[in-house]
Every structure is written in C-alpha cells, then in structure tokens.
Coordinates of N, CA and C in Angstrom, one line a residue:
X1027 N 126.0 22.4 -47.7 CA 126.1 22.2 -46.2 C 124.7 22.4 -45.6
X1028 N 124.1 23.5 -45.5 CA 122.8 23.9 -45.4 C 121.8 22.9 -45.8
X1029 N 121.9 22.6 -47.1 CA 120.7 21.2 -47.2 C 120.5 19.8 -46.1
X1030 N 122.2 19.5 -46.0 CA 122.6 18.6 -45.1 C 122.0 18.4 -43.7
X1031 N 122.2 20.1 -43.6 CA 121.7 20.0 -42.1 C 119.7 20.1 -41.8
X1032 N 119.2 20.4 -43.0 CA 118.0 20.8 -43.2 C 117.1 19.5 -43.1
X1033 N 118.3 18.4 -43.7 CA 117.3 16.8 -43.9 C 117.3 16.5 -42.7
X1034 N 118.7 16.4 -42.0 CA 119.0 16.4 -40.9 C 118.0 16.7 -40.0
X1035 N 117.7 17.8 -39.8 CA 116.8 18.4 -38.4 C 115.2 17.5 -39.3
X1036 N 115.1 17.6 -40.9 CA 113.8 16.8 -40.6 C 113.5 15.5 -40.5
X1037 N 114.9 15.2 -40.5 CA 114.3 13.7 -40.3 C 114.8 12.7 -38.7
X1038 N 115.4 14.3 -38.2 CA 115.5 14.1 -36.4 C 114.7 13.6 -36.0
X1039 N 113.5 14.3 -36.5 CA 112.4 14.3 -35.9 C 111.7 12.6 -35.5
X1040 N 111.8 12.5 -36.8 CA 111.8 10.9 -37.0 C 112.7 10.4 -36.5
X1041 N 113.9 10.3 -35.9 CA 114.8 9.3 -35.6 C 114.9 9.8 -34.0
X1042 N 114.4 10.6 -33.5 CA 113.8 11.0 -32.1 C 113.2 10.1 -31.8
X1043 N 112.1 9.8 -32.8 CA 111.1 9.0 -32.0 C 111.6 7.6 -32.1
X1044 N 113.1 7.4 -32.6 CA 113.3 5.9 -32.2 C 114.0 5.8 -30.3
X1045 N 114.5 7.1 -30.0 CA 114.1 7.0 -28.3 C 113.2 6.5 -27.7
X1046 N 112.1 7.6 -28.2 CA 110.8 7.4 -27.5 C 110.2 5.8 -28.1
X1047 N 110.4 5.4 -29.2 CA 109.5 4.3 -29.6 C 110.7 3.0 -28.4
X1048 N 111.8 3.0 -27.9 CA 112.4 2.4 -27.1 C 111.8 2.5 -26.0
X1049 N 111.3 3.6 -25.3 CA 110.5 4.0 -24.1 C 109.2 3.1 -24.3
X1050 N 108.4 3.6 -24.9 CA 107.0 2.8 -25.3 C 106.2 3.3 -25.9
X1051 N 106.6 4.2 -26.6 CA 105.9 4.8 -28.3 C 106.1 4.5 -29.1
X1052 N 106.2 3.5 -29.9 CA 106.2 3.0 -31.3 C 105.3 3.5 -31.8
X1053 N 105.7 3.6 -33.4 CA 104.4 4.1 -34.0 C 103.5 2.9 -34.5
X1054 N 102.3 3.1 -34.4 CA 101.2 1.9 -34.7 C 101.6 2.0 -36.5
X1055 N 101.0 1.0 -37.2 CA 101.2 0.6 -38.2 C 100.1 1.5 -39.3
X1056 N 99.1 2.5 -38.6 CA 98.7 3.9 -39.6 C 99.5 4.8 -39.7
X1057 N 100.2 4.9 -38.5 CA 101.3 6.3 -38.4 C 102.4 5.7 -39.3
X1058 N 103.2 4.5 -39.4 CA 104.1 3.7 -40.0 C 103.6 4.2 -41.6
X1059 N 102.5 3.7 -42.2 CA 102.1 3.8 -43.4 C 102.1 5.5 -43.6
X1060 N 101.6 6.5 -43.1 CA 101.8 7.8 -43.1 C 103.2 8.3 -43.2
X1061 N 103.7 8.2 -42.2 CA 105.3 8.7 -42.3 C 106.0 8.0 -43.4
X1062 N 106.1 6.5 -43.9 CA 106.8 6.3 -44.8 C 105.5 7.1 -46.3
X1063 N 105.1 6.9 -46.7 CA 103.9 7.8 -47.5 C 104.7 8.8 -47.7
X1064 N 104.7 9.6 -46.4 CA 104.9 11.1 -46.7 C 106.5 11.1 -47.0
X1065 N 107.3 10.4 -46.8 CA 108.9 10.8 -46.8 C 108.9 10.2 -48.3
X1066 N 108.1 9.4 -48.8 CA 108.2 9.2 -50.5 C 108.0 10.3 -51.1
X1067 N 106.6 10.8 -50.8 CA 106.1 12.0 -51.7 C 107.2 13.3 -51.5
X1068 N 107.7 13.7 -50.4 CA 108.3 14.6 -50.1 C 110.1 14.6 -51.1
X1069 N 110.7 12.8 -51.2 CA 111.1 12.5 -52.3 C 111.1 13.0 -53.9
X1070 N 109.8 12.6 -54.3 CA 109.1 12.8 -55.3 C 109.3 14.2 -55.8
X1071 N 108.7 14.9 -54.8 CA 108.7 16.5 -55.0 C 110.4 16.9 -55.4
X1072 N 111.1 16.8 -54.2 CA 112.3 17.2 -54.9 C 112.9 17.2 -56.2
X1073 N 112.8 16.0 -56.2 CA 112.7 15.2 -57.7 C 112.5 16.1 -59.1
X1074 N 111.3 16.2 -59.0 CA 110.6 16.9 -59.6 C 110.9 18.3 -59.7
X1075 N 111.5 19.2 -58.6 CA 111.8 20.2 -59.1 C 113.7 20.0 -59.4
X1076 N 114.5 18.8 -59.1 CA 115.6 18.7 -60.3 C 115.3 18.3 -61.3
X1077 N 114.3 18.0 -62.2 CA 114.0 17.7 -63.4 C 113.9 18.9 -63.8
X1078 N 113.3 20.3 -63.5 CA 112.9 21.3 -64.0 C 114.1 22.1 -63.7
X1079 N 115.0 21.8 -62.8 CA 116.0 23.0 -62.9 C 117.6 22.6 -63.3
X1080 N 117.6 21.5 -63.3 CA 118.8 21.1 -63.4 C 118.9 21.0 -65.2
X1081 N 120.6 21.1 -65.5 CA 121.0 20.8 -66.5 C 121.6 19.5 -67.2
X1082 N 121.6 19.3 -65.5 CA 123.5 18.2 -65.8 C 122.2 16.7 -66.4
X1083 N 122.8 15.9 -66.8 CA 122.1 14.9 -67.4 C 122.0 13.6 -66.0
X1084 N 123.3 13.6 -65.3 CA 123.1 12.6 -64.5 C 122.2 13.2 -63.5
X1085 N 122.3 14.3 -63.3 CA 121.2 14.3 -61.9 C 119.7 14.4 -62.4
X1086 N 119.7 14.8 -63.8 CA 118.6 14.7 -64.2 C 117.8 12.9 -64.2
X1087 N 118.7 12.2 -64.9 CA 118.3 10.9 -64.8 C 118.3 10.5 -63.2
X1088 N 119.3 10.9 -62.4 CA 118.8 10.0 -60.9 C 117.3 10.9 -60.2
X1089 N 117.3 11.7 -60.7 CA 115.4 12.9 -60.1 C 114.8 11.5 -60.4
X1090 N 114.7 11.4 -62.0 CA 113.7 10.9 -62.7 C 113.5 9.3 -62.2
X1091 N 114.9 8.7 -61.8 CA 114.4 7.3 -60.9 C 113.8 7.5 -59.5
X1092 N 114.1 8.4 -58.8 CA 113.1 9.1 -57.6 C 111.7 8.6 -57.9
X1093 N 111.8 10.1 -59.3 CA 110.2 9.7 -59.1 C 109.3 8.4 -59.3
X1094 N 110.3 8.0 -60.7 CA 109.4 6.3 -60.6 C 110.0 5.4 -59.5
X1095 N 110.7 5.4 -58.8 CA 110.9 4.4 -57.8 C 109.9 4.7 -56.4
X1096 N 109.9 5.9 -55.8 CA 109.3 6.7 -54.8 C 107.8 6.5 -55.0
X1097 N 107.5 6.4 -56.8 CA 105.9 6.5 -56.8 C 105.6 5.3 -56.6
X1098 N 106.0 4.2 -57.2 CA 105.9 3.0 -57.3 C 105.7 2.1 -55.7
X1099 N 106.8 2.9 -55.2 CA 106.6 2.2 -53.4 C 105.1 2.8 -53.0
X1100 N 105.0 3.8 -53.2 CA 103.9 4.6 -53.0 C 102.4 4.1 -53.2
X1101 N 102.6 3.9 -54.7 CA 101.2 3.2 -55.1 C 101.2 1.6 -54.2
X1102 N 102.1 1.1 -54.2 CA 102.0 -0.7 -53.2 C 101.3 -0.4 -52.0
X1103 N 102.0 0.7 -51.9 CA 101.7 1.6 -49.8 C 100.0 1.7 -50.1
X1104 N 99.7 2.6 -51.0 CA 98.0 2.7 -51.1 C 97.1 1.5 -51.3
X1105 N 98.1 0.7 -51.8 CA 96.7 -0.6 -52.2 C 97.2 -1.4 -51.0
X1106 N 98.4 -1.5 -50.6 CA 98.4 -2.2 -49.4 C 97.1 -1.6 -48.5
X1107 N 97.7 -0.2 -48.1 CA 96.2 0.2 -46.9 C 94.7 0.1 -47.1
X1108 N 94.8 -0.1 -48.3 CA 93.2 -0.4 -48.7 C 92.9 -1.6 -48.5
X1109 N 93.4 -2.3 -49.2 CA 93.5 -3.7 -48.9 C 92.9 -4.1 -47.4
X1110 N 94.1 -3.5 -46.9 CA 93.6 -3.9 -45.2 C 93.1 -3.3 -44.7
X1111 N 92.2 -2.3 -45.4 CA 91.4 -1.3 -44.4 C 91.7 -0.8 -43.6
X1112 N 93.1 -0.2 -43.5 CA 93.5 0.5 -42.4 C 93.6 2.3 -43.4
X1113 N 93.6 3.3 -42.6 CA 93.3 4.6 -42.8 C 94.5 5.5 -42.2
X1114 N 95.6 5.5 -43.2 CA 97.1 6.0 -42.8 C 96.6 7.5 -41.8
X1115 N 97.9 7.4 -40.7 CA 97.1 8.4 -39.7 C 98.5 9.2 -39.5
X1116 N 97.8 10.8 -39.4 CA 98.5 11.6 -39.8 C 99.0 11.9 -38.2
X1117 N 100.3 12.6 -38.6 CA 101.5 12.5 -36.9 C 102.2 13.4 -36.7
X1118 N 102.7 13.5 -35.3 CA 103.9 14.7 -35.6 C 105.3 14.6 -36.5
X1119 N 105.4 13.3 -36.6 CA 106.5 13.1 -37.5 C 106.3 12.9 -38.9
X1120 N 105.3 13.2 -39.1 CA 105.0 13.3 -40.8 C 105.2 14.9 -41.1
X1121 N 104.2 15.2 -39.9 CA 103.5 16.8 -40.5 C 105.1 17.6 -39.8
X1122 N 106.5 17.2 -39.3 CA 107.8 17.5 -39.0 C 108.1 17.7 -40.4
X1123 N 108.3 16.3 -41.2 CA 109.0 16.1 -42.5 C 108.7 17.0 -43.1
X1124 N 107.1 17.1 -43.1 CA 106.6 18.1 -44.4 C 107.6 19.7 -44.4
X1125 N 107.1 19.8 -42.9 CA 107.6 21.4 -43.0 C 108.7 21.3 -42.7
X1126 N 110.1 20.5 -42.5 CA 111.0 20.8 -43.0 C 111.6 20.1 -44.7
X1127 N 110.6 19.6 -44.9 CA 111.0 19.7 -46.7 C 110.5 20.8 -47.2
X1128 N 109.2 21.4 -46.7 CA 108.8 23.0 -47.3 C 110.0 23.9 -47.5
X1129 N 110.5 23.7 -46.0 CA 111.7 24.6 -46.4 C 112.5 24.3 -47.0
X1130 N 113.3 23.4 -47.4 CA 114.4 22.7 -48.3 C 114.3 22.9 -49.3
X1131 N 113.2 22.9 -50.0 CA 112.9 23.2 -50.9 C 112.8 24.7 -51.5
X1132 N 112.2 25.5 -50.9 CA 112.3 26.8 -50.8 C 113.6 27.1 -50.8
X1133 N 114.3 26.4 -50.1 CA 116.3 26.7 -50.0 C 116.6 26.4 -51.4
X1134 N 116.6 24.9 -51.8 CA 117.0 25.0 -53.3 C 116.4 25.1 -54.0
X1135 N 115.3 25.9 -54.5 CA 115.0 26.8 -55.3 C 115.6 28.0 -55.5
X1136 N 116.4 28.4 -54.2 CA 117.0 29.3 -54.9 C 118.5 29.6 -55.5
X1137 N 118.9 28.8 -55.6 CA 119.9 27.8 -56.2 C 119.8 27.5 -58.3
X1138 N 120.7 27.7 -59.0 CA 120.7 27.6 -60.0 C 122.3 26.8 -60.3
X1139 N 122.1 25.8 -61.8 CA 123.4 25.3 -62.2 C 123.9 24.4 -61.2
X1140 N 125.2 24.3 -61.5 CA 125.9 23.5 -60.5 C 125.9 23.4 -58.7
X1141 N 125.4 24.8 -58.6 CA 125.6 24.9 -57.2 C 123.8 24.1 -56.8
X1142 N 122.9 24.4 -57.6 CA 121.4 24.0 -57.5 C 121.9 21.6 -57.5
X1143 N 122.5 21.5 -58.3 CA 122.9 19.9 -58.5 C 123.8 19.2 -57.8
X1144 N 124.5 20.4 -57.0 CA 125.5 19.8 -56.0 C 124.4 19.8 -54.2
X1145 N 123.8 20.8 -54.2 CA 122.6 20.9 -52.8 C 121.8 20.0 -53.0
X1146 N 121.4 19.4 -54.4 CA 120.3 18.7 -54.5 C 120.5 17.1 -54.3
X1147 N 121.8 16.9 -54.8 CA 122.4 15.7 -54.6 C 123.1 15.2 -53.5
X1148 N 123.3 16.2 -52.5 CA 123.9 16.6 -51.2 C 122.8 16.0 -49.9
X1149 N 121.9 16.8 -50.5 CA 120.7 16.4 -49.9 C 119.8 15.4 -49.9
X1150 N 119.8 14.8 -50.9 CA 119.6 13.6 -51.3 C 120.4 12.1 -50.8
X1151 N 121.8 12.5 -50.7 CA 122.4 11.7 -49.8 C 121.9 11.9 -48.6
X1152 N 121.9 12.7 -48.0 CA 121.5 12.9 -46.7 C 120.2 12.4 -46.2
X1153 N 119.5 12.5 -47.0 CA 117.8 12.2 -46.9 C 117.7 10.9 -46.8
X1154 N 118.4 10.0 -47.6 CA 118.5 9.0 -48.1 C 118.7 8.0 -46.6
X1155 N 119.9 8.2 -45.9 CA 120.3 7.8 -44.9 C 119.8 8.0 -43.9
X1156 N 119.1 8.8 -43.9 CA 118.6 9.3 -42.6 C 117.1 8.1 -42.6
X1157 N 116.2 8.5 -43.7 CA 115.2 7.3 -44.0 C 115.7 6.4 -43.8
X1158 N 116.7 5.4 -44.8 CA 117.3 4.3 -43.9 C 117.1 4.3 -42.9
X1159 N 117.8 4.6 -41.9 CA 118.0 4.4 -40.9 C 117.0 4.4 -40.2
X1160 N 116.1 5.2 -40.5 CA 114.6 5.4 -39.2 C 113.8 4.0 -39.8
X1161 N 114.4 3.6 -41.6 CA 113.3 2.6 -41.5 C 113.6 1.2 -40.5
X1162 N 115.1 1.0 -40.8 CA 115.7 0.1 -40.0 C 115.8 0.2 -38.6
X1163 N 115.5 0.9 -38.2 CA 115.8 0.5 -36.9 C 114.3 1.4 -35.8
X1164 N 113.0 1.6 -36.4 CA 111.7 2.6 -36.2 C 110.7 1.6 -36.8
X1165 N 110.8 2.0 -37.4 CA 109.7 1.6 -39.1 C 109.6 0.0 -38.9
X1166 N 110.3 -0.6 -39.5 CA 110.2 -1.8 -39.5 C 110.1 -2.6 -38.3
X1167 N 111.0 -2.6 -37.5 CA 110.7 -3.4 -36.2 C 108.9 -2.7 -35.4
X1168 N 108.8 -1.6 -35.8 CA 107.6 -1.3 -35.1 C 106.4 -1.9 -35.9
X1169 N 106.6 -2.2 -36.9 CA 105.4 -2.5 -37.6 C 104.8 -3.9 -37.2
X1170 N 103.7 -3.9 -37.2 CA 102.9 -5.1 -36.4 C 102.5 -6.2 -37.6
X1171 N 102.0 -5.8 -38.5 CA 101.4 -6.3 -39.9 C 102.3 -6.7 -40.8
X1172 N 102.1 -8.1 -41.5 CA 103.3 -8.5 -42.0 C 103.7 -8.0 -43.3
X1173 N 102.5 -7.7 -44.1 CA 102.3 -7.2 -45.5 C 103.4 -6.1 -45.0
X1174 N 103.0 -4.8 -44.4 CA 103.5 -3.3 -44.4 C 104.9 -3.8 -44.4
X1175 N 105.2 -4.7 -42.9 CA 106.2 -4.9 -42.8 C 107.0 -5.1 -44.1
X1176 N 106.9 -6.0 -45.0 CA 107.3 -6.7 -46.0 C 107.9 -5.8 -47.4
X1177 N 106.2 -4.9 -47.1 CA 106.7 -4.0 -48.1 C 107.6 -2.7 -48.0
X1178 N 107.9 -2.6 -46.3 CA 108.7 -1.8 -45.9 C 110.1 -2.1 -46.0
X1179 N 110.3 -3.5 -45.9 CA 111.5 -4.3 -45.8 C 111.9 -4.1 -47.8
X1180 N 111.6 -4.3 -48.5 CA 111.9 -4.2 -50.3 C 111.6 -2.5 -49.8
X1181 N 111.0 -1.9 -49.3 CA 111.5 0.0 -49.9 C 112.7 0.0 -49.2
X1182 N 113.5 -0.5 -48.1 CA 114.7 -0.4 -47.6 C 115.4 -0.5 -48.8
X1183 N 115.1 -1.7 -48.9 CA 116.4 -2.1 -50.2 C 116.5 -1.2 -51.4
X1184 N 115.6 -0.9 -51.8 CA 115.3 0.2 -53.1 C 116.1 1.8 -52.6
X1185 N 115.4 2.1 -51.5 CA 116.1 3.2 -50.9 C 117.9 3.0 -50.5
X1186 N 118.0 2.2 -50.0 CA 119.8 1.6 -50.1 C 120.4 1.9 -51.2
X1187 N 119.7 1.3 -52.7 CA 120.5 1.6 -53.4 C 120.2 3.1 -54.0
X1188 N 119.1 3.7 -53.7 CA 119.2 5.1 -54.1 C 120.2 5.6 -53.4
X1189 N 120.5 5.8 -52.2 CA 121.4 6.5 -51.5 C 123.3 6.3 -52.0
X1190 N 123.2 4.9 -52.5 CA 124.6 4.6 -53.4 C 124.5 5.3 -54.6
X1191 N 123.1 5.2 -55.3 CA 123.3 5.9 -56.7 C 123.8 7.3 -56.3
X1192 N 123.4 8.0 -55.4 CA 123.0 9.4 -55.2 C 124.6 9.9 -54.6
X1193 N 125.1 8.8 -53.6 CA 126.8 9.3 -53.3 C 127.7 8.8 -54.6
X1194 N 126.9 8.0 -55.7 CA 128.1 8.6 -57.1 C 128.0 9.9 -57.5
X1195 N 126.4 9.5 -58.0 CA 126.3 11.6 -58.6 C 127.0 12.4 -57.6
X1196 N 126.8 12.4 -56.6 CA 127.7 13.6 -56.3 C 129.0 13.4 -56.1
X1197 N 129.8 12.1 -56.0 CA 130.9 12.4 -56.3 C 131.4 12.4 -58.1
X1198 N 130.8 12.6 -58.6 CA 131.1 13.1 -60.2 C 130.4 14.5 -60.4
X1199 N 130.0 15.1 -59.0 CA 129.7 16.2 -59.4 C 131.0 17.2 -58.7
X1200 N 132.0 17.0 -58.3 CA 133.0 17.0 -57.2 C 133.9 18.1 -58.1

C-alpha cells in the first residue's frame, strides 16, 4: 500500500504539471527528454535491486525485462539528443521523481521474500500507469520534435505492455 502511494505522490508531480502544461507550461522538448530519461533510469534501478533481492523467478524475470527494455528506450533517448543537438534539461519534475524514487526504494529495501515481491510488483504497477498516463496526455502532445515525439509514442507502447506484464505478476503473487 505504502509503495502505491509513494509512486503516486512521485509521479503527481508529473501529472501536476499536466494542469499547468494546460495553463501554458508545457515542458519544452529538453525537459520532455529529461523527465522521460530519468523515469527510465529510476525504472532500471528498481529493477536492479529485485534481481538482487528477490527469490521468486517471475518477478525476477519481469526486473530483468525492465532493465533491458528501460535501457534500450534509454540508449534511442541518448542518440536521439545527440543527434539533434539538443542538451536534456534538468527540472522540477525530474529532480521530484528522483527523490521520491530515493525514498521507495529505501522503503523496499527494507522488505525481504514475498512481502519485498509483492511492494515491488505493486509498485511497479503503479509506476507504470502513472508514466503512461503523464506520457499520454504531457509528454507526447507537448513534444514539438517529431523524432522525440515518435520515439516517445513506441516507449508508450513498450511501457503499456509492461504495466500488463507487471498486473499478472502480481496477480500470481496474490
């Protein structure tokens, strides 16, 4: 429950600014590149620590597509910005994410076995949907550049189906 609400408040932050980006703050297409960047790597991490603490085999295998799916969007994201010479720019809603994944993390760490696989997969759902949604209806429509855009439009889809893989695991963790 506690994880739930942890993705929650960090990815408010992000879905706040789909108020404000209706007002007249959209994020420019460096902040776009930054925020999705960072909500991969922040992915990643988790990831990474259910490979190291978990037992169960399914949650082990869905970490481990995180990581290669999350890195993969990741590396496109870097050669995209290069490509175009643009220089991802750091924001309140990145440096939000960060420090509320610092803490989430720090939460399930302290978590072992089933109860550590049920928060992690819990959270995962939750993370999952919340990204969606900020990409669909934030992220994407803000983006000015067709490439970002494009490659933001295929991480939706990739992230869609993570969030399906991730409400099985946890309902077979039930």
């Amino acid at each position: 429950m506690f994880c739930r609400t942890m993705t929650a408040l960090a990815v408010l932050s992000l879905l706040g600014s789909t108020h404000l980006a209706h007002a007249a703050d959209k994020p420019t297409d460096p902040q776009i590149a930054h925020i999705a960047y960072t909500a991969g790597i922040i992915d990643v991490e988790a990831a990474k620590l259910a490979i190291a603490k978990s037992k169960n085999k399914d949650v082990v295998a869905f970490a481990r597509d995180m990581v290669r799916d999350h890195d993969a969007v990741n590396t496109q994201a870097l050669a995209l910005v290069k490509k175009l010479k643009v220089t991802p720019e750091d924001n309140d809603t990145s440096r939000s994410l960060v420090k509320a994944a610092t803490a989430e993390r720090a939460k399930l760490d302290k978590f072992d076995g089933a109860a550590f696989d049920k928060a992690y997969v819990t959270n995962e759902v939750a993370y999952h949907k919340q990204v969606n949604g900020a990409l669909e209806t934030l992220l994407i429509p803000s983006a000015k550049n067709a490439e970002l855009k494009s490659l933001l439009e295929t991480g939706l889809k990739i992230f869609q189906g993570h969030e399906q893989h991730a409400e099985h695991v946890a309902a077979g963790l039930k």
